[in-house]
Coordinates of C-alpha atoms in Angstrom, one line a residue:
M1 CA 49.5 86.6 -24.4
T2 CA 53.2 87.0 -24.8
A3 CA 55.4 84.5 -26.6
R4 CA 56.9 83.4 -23.2
R5 CA 53.6 82.7 -21.7
T6 CA 52.4 80.8 -24.8
A7 CA 55.5 78.6 -24.7
A8 CA 55.0 78.0 -20.9
A9 CA 51.2 77.1 -21.5
L10 CA 52.2 74.6 -24.3
T11 CA 54.8 73.0 -22.1
V12 CA 52.3 72.5 -19.3
L13 CA 49.7 71.2 -21.8
A14 CA 52.2 68.7 -23.3
A15 CA 53.2 67.5 -19.8
L16 CA 49.5 67.0 -18.8
T17 CA 48.8 65.1 -22.1
V18 CA 51.7 62.7 -21.6
A19 CA 50.9 62.2 -17.8
A20 CA 47.2 61.7 -18.3
P21 CA 46.1 58.1 -17.6
A22 CA 44.4 56.1 -20.3
P23 CA 40.6 55.6 -19.7
A24 CA 39.7 52.5 -17.8
H25 CA 37.6 51.2 -20.7
A26 CA 40.6 51.2 -23.1
A27 CA 42.5 48.5 -21.2
T28 CA 39.3 46.4 -21.0
R29 CA 38.6 46.7 -24.7
Y30 CA 42.1 45.5 -25.7
R31 CA 42.2 42.7 -23.2
S32 CA 38.9 41.3 -24.4
A33 CA 39.8 41.5 -28.1
K34 CA 40.8 38.0 -29.5
V35 CA 43.3 37.7 -32.2
T36 CA 42.0 35.2 -34.7
T37 CA 43.0 33.3 -37.8
V38 CA 41.2 31.2 -40.4
V39 CA 41.3 27.5 -40.8
P40 CA 43.0 26.8 -44.1
Y41 CA 41.7 24.5 -46.9
V42 CA 43.8 21.3 -46.8
V43 CA 41.5 18.7 -48.4
G44 CA 43.5 16.5 -50.7
L45 CA 46.9 17.1 -49.1
D46 CA 49.0 14.6 -47.3
E47 CA 49.4 14.6 -43.5
Q48 CA 52.7 16.5 -43.5
A49 CA 51.5 19.3 -46.0
A50 CA 48.1 19.7 -44.2
S51 CA 49.7 19.9 -40.8
Q52 CA 52.3 22.5 -42.0
R53 CA 49.5 24.7 -43.4
V54 CA 47.5 24.5 -40.2
R55 CA 50.6 25.5 -38.2
R56 CA 51.4 28.4 -40.5
A57 CA 47.9 29.7 -39.8
G58 CA 48.8 29.8 -36.1
L59 CA 46.8 26.7 -35.2
K60 CA 47.6 23.3 -33.6
P61 CA 47.1 20.4 -35.9
H62 CA 45.7 17.1 -34.5
V63 CA 45.7 14.2 -37.0
T64 CA 43.2 11.4 -36.8
I65 CA 42.2 8.6 -39.2
Q66 CA 38.8 8.1 -40.6
K67 CA 37.4 4.6 -39.8
G68 CA 37.3 2.2 -42.7
S69 CA 40.1 4.1 -44.5
G70 CA 42.3 1.1 -45.0
D71 CA 45.8 0.5 -43.6
Y72 CA 47.5 3.7 -44.7
P73 CA 45.2 6.7 -45.5
V74 CA 47.1 9.2 -47.5
T75 CA 45.1 12.3 -48.0
T76 CA 43.0 14.8 -45.9
V77 CA 39.3 14.3 -46.4
Y78 CA 38.2 17.1 -44.0
T79 CA 39.0 19.2 -41.0
R80 CA 37.1 20.0 -37.8
P81 CA 36.2 22.9 -37.7
G82 CA 35.9 23.3 -41.4
A83 CA 38.0 25.5 -43.7
G84 CA 37.2 29.1 -43.5
T85 CA 36.2 29.0 -39.8
R86 CA 37.6 31.8 -37.8
L87 CA 39.4 30.8 -34.6
P88 CA 41.7 32.3 -31.9
F89 CA 45.4 31.5 -32.5
G90 CA 46.6 28.3 -30.9
T91 CA 43.3 26.5 -31.2
E92 CA 43.4 22.8 -32.1
V93 CA 42.2 21.8 -35.6
T94 CA 41.6 18.1 -36.3
I95 CA 42.9 16.9 -39.7
V96 CA 41.0 13.8 -40.7
L97 CA 42.8 11.5 -43.1
G98 CA 41.2 8.9 -45.4
E99 CA 41.5 7.3 -48.8

């Protein structure tokens, strides 16, 4: 094969490679993949600090007060779901405040 034919063949091959459609399963695979994050450990933190850490993790904080915690609970006693749980971004995490 001459150099001219080799160059032409490579040009055609490059054009076919760029124009070739992606396999159908590739789009499905990426669409079904969920990007996740982990619930941070916030026990002992005040409401503002706990909410901020949950937001930084890509989650939505929802604050609630544990019954029997007095007039003004000041620290986080637990989260639902618990710390270390893997969740999709944007999922709501309940921060439970108590004494």
